CSV table of C-alpha atoms in Angstrom, one decimal:
chain,number,residue,atom,x,y,z
A,1,MET,CA,97.1,-26.0,138.5
A,2,ARG,CA,96.8,-27.0,142.1
A,3,LYS,CA,96.9,-23.4,143.2
A,4,ILE,CA,94.1,-22.5,140.8
A,5,MET,CA,92.0,-25.4,142.1
A,6,VAL,CA,92.6,-24.3,145.7
A,7,LYS,CA,91.6,-20.7,144.8
A,8,LEU,CA,88.5,-21.9,143.0
A,9,SER,CA,87.6,-24.0,145.9
A,10,LEU,CA,88.0,-21.2,148.3
A,11,ALA,CA,86.0,-18.9,146.0
A,12,PHE,CA,83.2,-21.5,145.8
A,13,VAL,CA,83.2,-21.9,149.6
A,14,PHE,CA,83.1,-18.1,150.0
A,15,LEU,CA,80.2,-17.8,147.5
A,16,LEU,CA,78.3,-20.7,149.1
A,17,SER,CA,78.7,-19.1,152.5
A,18,PHE,CA,77.5,-15.8,151.2
A,19,ILE,CA,74.5,-17.4,149.6
A,20,LEU,CA,73.6,-19.2,152.8
A,21,LEU,CA,74.1,-16.0,154.8
A,22,PHE,CA,71.9,-14.1,152.4
A,23,SER,CA,69.2,-16.8,152.4
A,24,ASN,CA,69.2,-16.9,156.2
A,25,GLN,CA,68.8,-13.1,156.4
A,26,ALA,CA,66.0,-13.3,153.8
A,27,LYS,CA,64.4,-16.0,155.8
A,28,ALA,CA,64.7,-14.1,159.0
A,29,ALA,CA,63.3,-11.0,157.3
A,30,ASP,CA,60.1,-13.0,156.4
A,31,HIS,CA,59.4,-14.3,159.9
A,32,TYR,CA,56.4,-12.6,161.6
A,33,THR,CA,54.9,-12.5,165.0
A,34,ILE,CA,51.2,-12.9,164.7
A,35,GLY,CA,48.8,-12.0,167.5
A,36,THR,CA,45.9,-14.4,167.7
A,37,GLY,CA,43.2,-15.4,170.3
A,38,PRO,CA,43.4,-18.1,172.9
A,39,THR,CA,40.9,-20.9,172.1
A,40,PHE,CA,38.0,-19.1,170.3
A,41,MET,CA,35.8,-21.7,168.6
A,42,PRO,CA,36.0,-22.3,165.7
A,43,PHE,CA,38.6,-19.8,164.8
A,44,GLN,CA,41.4,-20.8,167.1
A,45,ILE,CA,41.6,-24.1,169.1
A,46,GLN,CA,44.7,-24.5,171.3
A,47,ASP,CA,46.2,-27.9,172.2
A,48,ASN,CA,47.0,-28.9,175.8
A,49,LYS,CA,50.3,-27.0,175.6
A,50,GLY,CA,48.8,-23.7,174.6
A,51,GLY,CA,49.9,-24.1,170.9
A,52,TYR,CA,48.2,-24.9,167.7
A,53,THR,CA,49.5,-28.3,166.8
A,54,GLY,CA,46.4,-30.4,167.2
A,55,LYS,CA,44.5,-32.1,164.4
A,56,HIS,CA,42.0,-29.2,164.3
A,57,PRO,CA,43.9,-26.0,165.4
A,58,GLY,CA,41.1,-23.7,164.2
A,59,LEU,CA,39.8,-22.2,161.0
A,60,GLU,CA,42.0,-19.2,161.0
A,61,ILE,CA,45.1,-21.0,162.1
A,62,GLU,CA,44.7,-23.6,159.3
A,63,LEU,CA,44.1,-20.8,156.8
A,64,PHE,CA,47.2,-18.9,157.9
A,65,LYS,CA,49.4,-22.0,158.0
A,66,ALA,CA,48.4,-22.9,154.4
A,67,ILE,CA,49.0,-19.3,153.2
A,68,ALA,CA,52.4,-19.2,154.9
A,69,LYS,CA,53.4,-22.5,153.2
A,70,LYS,CA,52.4,-21.1,149.8
A,71,GLU,CA,54.2,-17.8,150.3
A,72,HIS,CA,57.3,-19.3,152.1
A,73,PHE,CA,57.3,-17.2,155.2
A,74,THR,CA,57.5,-18.3,158.8
A,75,TYR,CA,55.6,-17.1,161.9
A,76,THR,CA,55.2,-17.3,165.6
A,77,PHE,CA,51.7,-17.2,167.0
A,78,ARG,CA,51.1,-15.2,170.2
A,79,PRO,CA,47.7,-15.9,171.8
A,80,MET,CA,46.1,-13.0,173.7
A,81,GLU,CA,42.7,-11.6,174.4
A,82,LEU,CA,41.2,-9.4,171.8
A,83,THR,CA,41.8,-6.0,173.5
A,84,ALA,CA,45.4,-7.1,174.3
A,85,ASN,CA,45.8,-8.2,170.7
A,86,ILE,CA,44.8,-4.8,169.3
A,87,THR,CA,46.9,-3.0,171.8
A,88,ALA,CA,49.9,-5.2,171.0
A,89,LEU,CA,49.5,-4.5,167.3
A,90,GLU,CA,49.5,-0.7,168.0
A,91,GLY,CA,52.5,-1.1,170.3
A,92,ASN,CA,54.5,-2.9,167.6
A,93,GLN,CA,54.7,-6.1,169.7
A,94,THR,CA,53.1,-8.1,166.9
A,95,ASP,CA,53.3,-7.8,163.1
A,96,GLY,CA,49.7,-8.8,162.4
A,97,ILE,CA,46.5,-9.8,164.0
A,98,LEU,CA,44.5,-13.0,163.3
A,99,ALA,CA,41.6,-13.0,165.7
A,100,ALA,CA,38.3,-13.3,163.9
A,101,LEU,CA,38.6,-9.5,163.4
A,102,MET,CA,35.6,-8.0,161.6
A,103,VAL,CA,36.3,-5.1,159.3
A,104,THR,CA,34.6,-2.0,160.4
A,105,PRO,CA,35.2,1.7,159.5
A,106,GLU,CA,36.5,2.4,163.0
A,107,ARG,CA,39.1,-0.3,162.8
A,108,GLN,CA,40.1,0.6,159.3
A,109,ALA,CA,41.3,4.0,160.7
A,110,LYS,CA,44.1,2.2,162.5
A,111,ILE,CA,44.4,-1.2,160.8
A,112,ASP,CA,45.1,-2.2,157.2
A,113,PHE,CA,43.1,-5.3,156.3
A,114,SER,CA,43.7,-8.1,153.9
A,115,ASN,CA,41.1,-9.4,151.5
A,116,SER,CA,38.3,-11.0,153.5
A,117,TYR,CA,38.2,-14.7,154.0
A,118,LEU,CA,34.8,-15.0,155.7
A,119,ASP,CA,31.6,-13.1,156.3
A,120,VAL,CA,30.4,-13.4,159.9
A,121,GLY,CA,27.1,-12.3,161.5
A,122,LEU,CA,26.2,-11.6,165.1
A,123,THR,CA,23.7,-13.5,167.2
A,124,LEU,CA,21.8,-12.9,170.4
A,125,VAL,CA,22.1,-16.1,172.5
A,126,ALA,CA,20.2,-17.1,175.6
A,127,PRO,CA,19.8,-20.2,177.8
A,128,THR,CA,17.6,-23.0,176.3
A,129,ASN,CA,15.0,-22.5,179.0
A,130,SER,CA,15.0,-18.7,178.8
A,131,LYS,CA,12.0,-16.5,178.4
A,132,ILE,CA,14.1,-14.2,176.1
A,133,LYS,CA,12.6,-14.6,172.7
A,134,SER,CA,13.5,-11.3,171.1
A,135,TRP,CA,15.4,-8.1,171.8
A,136,SER,CA,12.3,-6.5,173.2
A,137,ASP,CA,12.4,-8.9,176.1
A,138,LEU,CA,15.7,-7.4,177.3
A,139,LYS,CA,14.3,-4.2,178.7
A,140,GLY,CA,15.8,-3.5,182.2
A,141,LYS,CA,18.0,-6.7,182.0
A,142,THR,CA,21.8,-7.2,181.6
A,143,VAL,CA,23.4,-8.5,178.5
A,144,ALA,CA,26.9,-10.0,178.2
A,145,VAL,CA,29.4,-8.9,175.5
A,146,LYS,CA,33.1,-9.3,174.8
A,147,ALA,CA,35.1,-6.2,175.4
A,148,GLY,CA,36.5,-4.5,172.3
A,149,SER,CA,34.5,-6.7,169.9
A,150,THR,CA,32.0,-5.8,167.1
A,151,SER,CA,29.3,-7.5,169.2
A,152,GLU,CA,30.0,-5.0,171.9
A,153,ALA,CA,29.7,-2.1,169.4
A,154,TYR,CA,26.5,-3.5,168.0
A,155,ALA,CA,25.0,-4.0,171.4
A,156,GLU,CA,25.9,-0.4,172.3
A,157,SER,CA,24.2,0.8,169.1
A,158,VAL,CA,20.8,-0.8,170.1
A,159,GLN,CA,21.1,-0.5,173.9
A,160,LYS,CA,19.1,2.7,174.2
A,161,LYS,CA,16.4,1.3,171.8
A,162,TYR,CA,15.8,-1.8,173.8
A,163,GLY,CA,16.7,-0.5,177.3
A,164,PHE,CA,19.1,-3.1,178.5
A,165,ASN,CA,22.4,-2.9,180.5
A,166,LEU,CA,25.8,-4.3,179.4
A,167,ARG,CA,28.4,-6.3,181.2
A,168,ARG,CA,31.7,-6.8,179.5
A,169,PHE,CA,34.0,-9.8,179.5
A,170,LYS,CA,37.4,-10.7,178.2
A,171,ASP,CA,36.4,-13.8,176.2
A,172,SER,CA,33.4,-15.6,174.8
A,173,ASN,CA,33.5,-18.6,177.2
A,174,THR,CA,33.3,-16.4,180.3
A,175,GLN,CA,30.4,-14.4,179.0
A,176,PHE,CA,28.5,-17.6,178.0
A,177,ASN,CA,29.1,-19.1,181.4
A,178,ASP,CA,27.8,-15.9,183.0
A,179,VAL,CA,24.6,-16.3,181.0
A,180,LEU,CA,24.2,-19.9,182.0
A,181,VAL,CA,24.5,-19.2,185.7
A,182,GLY,CA,22.0,-16.4,185.4
A,183,ASN,CA,24.0,-13.3,186.2
A,184,THR,CA,23.2,-12.0,182.7
A,185,VAL,CA,20.2,-13.0,180.7
A,186,ALA,CA,21.7,-13.2,177.2
A,187,ALA,CA,24.9,-12.5,175.2
A,188,VAL,CA,25.8,-11.2,171.8
A,189,ASP,CA,28.6,-12.9,169.8
A,190,SER,CA,29.5,-14.2,166.4
A,191,THR,CA,27.2,-16.8,164.9
A,192,ALA,CA,30.1,-19.2,164.3
A,193,THR,CA,31.2,-19.0,167.9
A,194,VAL,CA,27.7,-19.5,169.2
A,195,GLU,CA,27.2,-22.5,167.0
A,196,SER,CA,30.5,-24.0,168.2
A,197,ALA,CA,29.4,-23.4,171.9
A,198,ILE,CA,26.1,-25.2,171.3
A,199,LYS,CA,28.0,-28.1,169.6
A,200,ASN,CA,30.1,-28.3,172.8
A,201,LYS,CA,26.9,-29.0,174.7
A,202,MET,CA,26.4,-25.6,176.2
A,203,LYS,CA,22.7,-25.2,177.0
A,204,LEU,CA,22.1,-22.2,174.8
A,205,HIS,CA,20.0,-21.3,171.8
A,206,MET,CA,20.1,-18.6,169.2
A,207,VAL,CA,17.5,-15.9,169.5
A,208,GLY,CA,16.6,-15.0,165.9
A,209,LYS,CA,18.9,-15.2,162.8
A,210,ALA,CA,22.3,-13.7,162.2
A,211,TYR,CA,22.4,-10.0,161.6
A,212,ASN,CA,24.9,-7.2,161.1
A,213,LYS,CA,27.1,-9.3,158.9
A,214,ASN,CA,30.7,-8.1,158.5
A,215,PRO,CA,33.7,-9.4,156.5
A,216,VAL,CA,36.5,-11.0,158.6
A,217,ALA,CA,40.1,-10.3,157.6
A,218,PHE,CA,43.7,-10.4,158.7
A,219,GLY,CA,45.1,-7.1,159.8
A,220,VAL,CA,48.4,-5.1,160.2
A,221,LYS,CA,49.1,-1.8,161.8
A,222,LYS,CA,48.1,1.1,159.6
A,223,GLY,CA,50.9,2.0,157.1
A,224,THR,CA,53.2,-1.0,158.0
A,225,HIS,CA,53.9,-4.5,156.7
A,226,ALA,CA,52.6,-4.0,153.2
A,227,LYS,CA,54.7,-7.0,152.1
A,228,LEU,CA,53.0,-9.2,154.7
A,229,LEU,CA,49.5,-8.1,153.4
A,230,ARG,CA,50.5,-8.8,149.8
A,231,GLN,CA,51.8,-12.3,150.9
A,232,PHE,CA,48.6,-13.0,152.7
A,233,ASN,CA,46.4,-11.9,149.8
A,234,ALA,CA,48.4,-13.9,147.3
A,235,GLY,CA,48.4,-17.0,149.5
A,236,LEU,CA,44.7,-16.7,150.1
A,237,LYS,CA,44.1,-16.5,146.3
A,238,ALA,CA,46.3,-19.6,145.9
A,239,ILE,CA,44.6,-21.8,148.5
A,240,LYS,CA,41.2,-20.8,147.0
A,241,ALA,CA,42.4,-21.9,143.6
A,242,ASP,CA,43.7,-25.3,144.8
A,243,GLY,CA,40.7,-26.3,146.9
A,244,THR,CA,42.5,-25.9,150.3
A,245,TYR,CA,40.2,-23.0,151.3
A,246,ASP,CA,37.0,-25.0,150.6
A,247,ARG,CA,38.3,-28.0,152.6
A,248,ILE,CA,39.0,-25.8,155.6
A,249,MET,CA,35.7,-24.1,155.5
A,250,THR,CA,33.8,-27.4,155.2
A,251,THR,CA,35.8,-28.9,158.1
A,252,TYR,CA,34.9,-26.1,160.5
A,253,LEU,CA,31.6,-24.6,159.2
A,254,GLY,CA,30.1,-27.3,157.1
A,255,LYS,CA,26.7,-28.8,158.0
A,256,ASN,CA,28.3,-32.1,158.9
A,257,SER,CA,31.3,-30.6,160.8
A,258,THR,CA,32.3,-32.6,163.8
A,259,VAL,CA,34.9,-30.1,165.1
A,260,THR,CA,34.0,-29.3,168.6
A,261,ASP,CA,36.4,-29.5,171.5
A,262,GLY,CA,38.7,-32.1,170.0
A,263,PRO,CA,38.9,-35.6,171.6
A,264,LYS,CA,36.1,-36.9,173.7
A,265,VAL,CA,36.2,-35.2,177.1
A,266,ASP,CA,35.9,-37.1,180.4
A,267,ARG,CA,34.0,-34.5,182.3
A,268,SER,CA,34.7,-35.8,185.8
A,269,PHE,CA,37.1,-34.0,188.1
A,270,LEU,CA,39.6,-36.9,187.8
A,271,GLY,CA,39.1,-37.1,184.0
A,272,LEU,CA,39.7,-33.4,183.5
A,273,LEU,CA,42.8,-33.5,185.6
A,274,ARG,CA,44.2,-36.5,183.8
A,275,GLN,CA,43.3,-35.3,180.2
A,276,ASN,CA,44.8,-31.8,180.9
A,277,ALA,CA,47.7,-32.9,183.0
A,278,ASP,CA,50.3,-31.4,180.6
A,279,SER,CA,48.5,-28.0,180.6
A,280,PHE,CA,48.2,-27.9,184.4
A,281,ILE,CA,51.9,-28.9,184.8
A,282,SER,CA,52.9,-26.3,182.2
A,283,GLY,CA,50.9,-23.6,183.9
A,284,ILE,CA,52.3,-24.4,187.4
A,285,THR,CA,55.8,-24.5,186.0
A,286,MET,CA,55.4,-21.1,184.3
A,287,THR,CA,53.9,-19.7,187.5
A,288,VAL,CA,56.7,-20.9,189.7
A,289,GLU,CA,59.4,-19.8,187.2
A,290,ILE,CA,58.1,-16.3,187.0
A,291,THR,CA,57.5,-16.1,190.8
A,292,VAL,CA,61.0,-17.4,191.7
A,293,LEU,CA,62.9,-15.1,189.2
A,294,SER,CA,60.7,-12.1,190.2
A,295,ILE,CA,61.3,-12.6,193.9
A,296,ILE,CA,65.1,-13.0,193.4
A,297,PHE,CA,65.2,-9.7,191.4
A,298,ALA,CA,62.7,-8.0,193.7
A,299,THR,CA,64.7,-8.9,196.8
A,300,ILE,CA,68.0,-7.5,195.3
A,301,ILE,CA,66.3,-4.3,194.2
A,302,GLY,CA,64.1,-4.0,197.4
A,303,VAL,CA,67.0,-4.5,199.8
A,304,PHE,CA,69.1,-1.9,197.9
A,305,LEU,CA,66.2,0.6,198.0
A,306,GLY,CA,65.3,-0.2,201.6
A,307,ILE,CA,68.9,0.7,202.6
A,308,LEU,CA,68.8,3.8,200.5
A,309,GLY,CA,65.6,4.7,202.3
A,310,VAL,CA,67.4,5.0,205.7
A,311,PHE,CA,70.6,6.4,204.3
A,312,PRO,CA,71.4,9.8,205.8
A,313,ASN,CA,70.9,11.6,202.5
A,314,LYS,CA,67.5,13.1,201.7
A,315,ALA,CA,68.0,12.9,197.9
A,316,LEU,CA,68.6,9.1,198.1
A,317,GLN,CA,65.7,8.7,200.6
A,318,ALA,CA,63.5,10.6,198.1
A,319,ILE,CA,64.4,8.2,195.3
A,320,ALA,CA,63.7,5.1,197.4
A,321,THR,CA,60.4,6.6,198.6
A,322,THR,CA,59.2,7.7,195.2
A,323,TYR,CA,60.0,4.3,193.7
A,324,ALA,CA,58.1,2.5,196.4
A,325,PHE,CA,55.1,4.9,196.1
A,326,VAL,CA,54.9,4.6,192.2
A,327,PHE,CA,55.0,0.8,191.9
A,328,LYS,CA,52.8,0.2,194.9
A,329,SER,CA,50.2,2.5,193.5
A,330,ILE,CA,50.0,1.2,189.9
A,331,PRO,CA,47.6,-1.8,189.6
A,332,VAL,CA,49.5,-5.0,188.4
A,333,MET,CA,47.4,-5.3,185.2
A,334,VAL,CA,48.1,-1.8,184.2
A,335,LEU,CA,51.7,-2.3,184.9
A,336,ALA,CA,51.7,-5.5,182.8
A,337,PHE,CA,50.2,-3.7,179.8
A,338,PHE,CA,52.6,-0.8,180.3
A,339,VAL,CA,55.7,-3.0,180.3
A,340,TYR,CA,54.6,-5.3,177.5
A,341,ILE,CA,52.9,-2.9,175.2
A,342,GLY,CA,53.5,0.7,176.4
A,343,ILE,CA,57.3,0.6,176.6
A,344,PRO,CA,57.8,-1.0,173.1
A,345,ASN,CA,55.5,1.6,171.7
A,346,LEU,CA,57.9,4.2,172.9
A,347,THR,CA,61.2,2.4,172.1
A,348,GLY,CA,60.2,0.5,169.0
A,349,GLU,CA,61.8,-2.7,170.5
A,350,LYS,CA,59.8,-5.7,171.4
A,351,ILE,CA,59.9,-7.2,174.9
A,352,PRO,CA,59.6,-11.0,175.1
A,353,LEU,CA,56.5,-12.1,176.8
A,354,PHE,CA,58.2,-14.0,179.6
A,355,ILE,CA,60.6,-11.2,180.4
A,356,ALA,CA,57.6,-8.7,180.4
A,357,GLY,CA,56.0,-10.9,183.0
A,358,VAL,CA,59.1,-11.2,185.2
A,359,VAL,CA,59.7,-7.4,185.0
A,360,THR,CA,56.0,-6.7,185.9
A,361,ILE,CA,56.1,-8.9,189.1
A,362,THR,CA,59.6,-7.7,190.0
A,363,LEU,CA,58.6,-4.0,189.9
A,364,GLU,CA,55.5,-4.4,192.0
A,365,ASN,CA,57.2,-6.7,194.6
A,366,SER,CA,60.4,-4.8,194.8
A,367,ALA,CA,58.4,-1.7,195.9
A,368,TYR,CA,56.8,-3.7,198.8
A,369,THR,CA,60.1,-5.3,199.6
A,370,ALA,CA,61.8,-1.9,199.9
A,371,SER,CA,59.1,-0.8,202.3
A,372,PHE,CA,59.4,-3.7,204.7
A,373,VAL,CA,63.2,-3.7,204.5
A,374,ARG,CA,63.2,-0.1,205.5
A,375,GLY,CA,60.7,-0.9,208.3
A,376,GLY,CA,62.9,-3.7,209.5
A,377,ILE,CA,66.0,-1.5,209.7
A,378,ASP,CA,64.0,1.2,211.4
A,379,ALA,CA,62.9,-1.3,214.0
A,380,VAL,CA,66.5,-1.9,215.1
A,381,PRO,CA,67.2,0.6,218.0
A,382,LYS,CA,69.0,3.7,216.6
A,383,GLY,CA,71.4,3.5,219.5
A,384,GLN,CA,73.1,0.5,217.9
A,385,MET,CA,74.1,2.4,214.8
A,386,GLU,CA,75.3,5.4,217.0
A,387,ALA,CA,77.3,3.1,219.2
A,388,ALA,CA,79.0,1.4,216.2
A,389,ARG,CA,79.8,4.8,214.7
A,390,ALA,CA,81.2,6.0,218.0
A,391,CYS,CA,83.5,3.0,218.0
A,392,GLY,CA,84.9,4.1,214.6
A,393,ILE,CA,83.0,1.6,212.4
A,394,SER,CA,81.9,3.1,209.1
A,395,TYR,CA,78.2,3.6,208.2
A,396,PHE,CA,78.2,0.7,205.7
A,397,GLY,CA,80.3,-1.5,208.1
A,398,ALA,CA,77.8,-0.9,210.9
A,399,MET,CA,74.9,-1.5,208.7
A,400,ARG,CA,76.4,-4.8,207.4
A,401,GLN,CA,77.7,-6.2,210.7
A,402,ILE,CA,75.3,-4.9,213.3
A,403,VAL,CA,72.0,-3.5,212.0
A,404,LEU,CA,71.2,-5.8,209.1
A,405,PRO,CA,71.7,-9.1,211.0
A,406,GLN,CA,69.1,-7.9,213.5
A,407,ALA,CA,66.8,-6.5,210.9
A,408,ILE,CA,66.8,-9.7,208.9
A,409,ARG,CA,65.3,-11.6,211.9
A,410,ILE,CA,62.4,-9.1,211.6
A,411,MET,CA,62.1,-9.2,207.8
A,412,VAL,CA,62.4,-12.9,206.9
A,413,PRO,CA,58.8,-13.8,207.5
A,414,SER,CA,57.8,-10.8,205.4
A,415,PHE,CA,60.0,-12.1,202.6
A,416,ILE,CA,58.1,-15.4,202.6
A,417,ASN,CA,54.7,-13.6,202.7
A,418,GLN,CA,55.9,-11.5,199.7
A,419,PHE,CA,56.7,-14.8,197.9
A,420,ILE,CA,53.0,-15.7,198.3
A,421,ILE,CA,51.8,-12.3,197.1
A,422,ALA,CA,54.0,-12.6,194.0
A,423,LEU,CA,52.8,-16.1,193.2
A,424,LYS,CA,49.1,-15.0,193.4
A,425,GLY,CA,50.0,-11.9,191.3
A,426,THR,CA,51.2,-13.9,188.4
A,427,SER,CA,47.5,-14.7,187.6
A,428,VAL,CA,47.1,-11.2,186.3
A,429,LEU,CA,49.7,-11.9,183.6
A,430,SER,CA,47.1,-14.0,181.7
A,431,ALA,CA,45.8,-10.7,180.4
A,432,ILE,CA,48.9,-10.3,178.2
A,433,GLY,CA,48.9,-13.9,177.1
A,434,ILE,CA,51.4,-15.5,179.5
A,435,ALA,CA,50.5,-19.2,179.8
A,436,GLU,CA,50.7,-19.4,183.6
A,437,LEU,CA,48.2,-21.5,185.6
A,438,THR,CA,45.2,-19.1,185.3
A,439,GLN,CA,45.7,-18.7,181.5
A,440,GLU,CA,46.0,-22.5,181.1
A,441,GLY,CA,42.7,-22.8,183.0
A,442,THR,CA,41.1,-20.4,180.6
A,443,ILE,CA,42.3,-22.4,177.6
A,444,ILE,CA,41.1,-25.7,179.1
A,445,ILE,CA,37.6,-24.3,179.8
A,446,ALA,CA,37.3,-22.8,176.4
A,447,LYS,CA,37.8,-26.3,175.0
A,448,ASN,CA,35.5,-28.3,177.3
A,449,MET,CA,33.2,-25.6,178.8
A,450,GLU,CA,33.6,-27.1,182.3
A,451,GLY,CA,34.1,-23.8,184.1
A,452,PHE,CA,33.2,-24.8,187.6
A,453,LYS,CA,35.2,-28.0,187.7
A,454,VAL,CA,38.4,-26.5,186.0
A,455,TRP,CA,38.4,-23.4,188.2
A,456,PHE,CA,37.9,-25.6,191.3
A,457,LEU,CA,41.0,-27.7,190.3
A,458,ILE,CA,43.0,-24.5,189.7
A,459,ALA,CA,41.9,-23.1,193.0
A,460,LEU,CA,43.0,-26.3,194.7
A,461,MET,CA,46.4,-26.1,193.0
A,462,TYR,CA,46.9,-22.5,194.2
A,463,LEU,CA,45.9,-23.6,197.7
A,464,ILE,CA,48.5,-26.4,197.7
A,465,LEU,CA,51.2,-24.0,196.4
A,466,ILE,CA,50.4,-21.3,198.9
A,467,GLY,CA,49.8,-23.8,201.7
A,468,PHE,CA,53.4,-25.0,201.2
A,469,LEU,CA,54.7,-21.4,201.3
A,470,THR,CA,52.6,-20.6,204.4
A,471,TYR,CA,54.0,-23.7,206.1
A,472,LEU,CA,57.5,-22.6,205.2
A,473,SER,CA,56.8,-19.1,206.5
A,474,ASN,CA,55.6,-20.5,209.8
A,475,ALA,CA,58.6,-22.8,210.1
A,476,VAL,CA,60.9,-19.8,209.5
A,477,LYS,CA,59.1,-17.8,212.2
A,478,ARG,CA,59.4,-20.6,214.7
A,479,HIS,CA,63.1,-21.0,213.9
A,480,TYR,CA,63.8,-17.3,214.6
A,481,LYS,CA,61.8,-17.4,217.8
A,482,LEU,CA,63.8,-20.3,219.0
A,483,ALA,CA,67.0,-18.7,217.9
A,484,SER,CA,66.2,-15.5,219.7
C-alpha cells in the first residue's frame, strides 16, 4: 500500500510539474512586444521613468491594458517614434503597433488592422495671434508635419493646390514648438492631439474644423499574428459591452476631461528639475552605461584592428582598413536603425534595445579607435621595431614590449576624446527608443511643453559630463608630459 501511495504521489508531482510547464509555455507564447509612441497626448502619456504606470497612461494604453486583461495575455510596451515603430514592425522587432495609427489603403498593403476603436480627424493649427485663417493663407509659407503620419500624407495631397512648403519632424511636440517660435507658420496633426496641446496651455488655435477623418486601429505585420488580432478584437468587444470603453473615452476625450500633463507642473527651472529628477537621473544613467560599455568594447576591437593595420600582411591590413572605412562612413542614426531593425529583418531574431545601442556605438567608435591606434603605432620610429627584431625579439614581442608602450603615450589623450565623442553619440539612439538623456528630455517636454527650459537643463547636464571628461583628458595629458 505504501509503495502504491508513493507511486501515486510521484505521478501526481510529475503531472503537476507537466501542467505547470505547459501553462508557463502557454503564457510565454501569449506574451507580445508592442510598439507604441513616446508621450503623444492623449494616446500615450509616459510617467517619469518612461513607462506607462501613471494614473492616466493614455487612451490607447488603457484600452490595450483592459483588452489584455480580458484576453489573458501579457505584453511589453516599446516606445518609439512613428517611423521607427513602422520599421520595427516590418523588421519583426515588435509583434504589433499601437500608435494612433490611422487606417489607410497604403498602410493596409503592409499591415493587418484590428477593428477600429476611434475615428480621428486632422486639423490645421496655428499660433493664437497668427494671421493664418484658412489654407489659402499658406501660399509661399512653410507648414510643419510629423514624418510618416497621415497628416503628412494629407498635407502633401493639398500642397500643390495651396502652394506651401513642408518641414517634417519626428514628433508632434517638436513641430508645435517650431510653429510657436515662428520657424513654420502652421502644423497639421490629429484633432485629439491638438486639443490636448491646447489644454496643456500651448498658445495655439485650430484653423477650421476637423477634416479627412480616418479610423484608428491596432496593427500587426501583414500575414502574421492572426491570434493577437483575434484577441484584440474580442477584448475590444468585451470592454465595449461592460462599459470600460466608454469610461476610457470619457476620461480622455470627454467635454469635461481634465487629463492634460498629469500633476500640476512647476514650470520654473528648479521646479522642472525637481519634478523630473527620476527621469533625468535615469537618462544620465542609461547614457553613461551605454557609453562605458561601448568604449570598453570599442577599445578592445579598435586596438586589435589597429595592430592588424600595421601588421606586415596586406590581407590583414585590408581587413582593418575596410572595417574602419565602413563604420566611419555610415551615419550613426543609419547604423542604429540597421542594427536594431535591419539585422533582425534578415535573421528573424530580435535584438534587445539596450544591446542594439551598445553595438551601434561600439561599431562607430571602434572604427575611429582603430585609426588612431594605427596612427600612434606608426608615430613610433620604425627603427625601434627593426632594432628589436635584429636582437632576436619576435614581432609580437617587440610590439608588446617596445612599440606599444611608446604608442600608448601618444594614444591615451585620444582615448579620452573618443569617450567624449561616444557620450555625445548616444543622443542619436533616441531615434530607436532608447531612454537615454535626450529621449528622456523629449518625454518630459511632451508632458509639460517647456521645450526651452528642459533642453537648457539637458544641455547643462551634457556640459557637466563632458566637462568632467575634458578635465580628465587634460590631466592625463599633463601626466604624460611630466612622465616624459
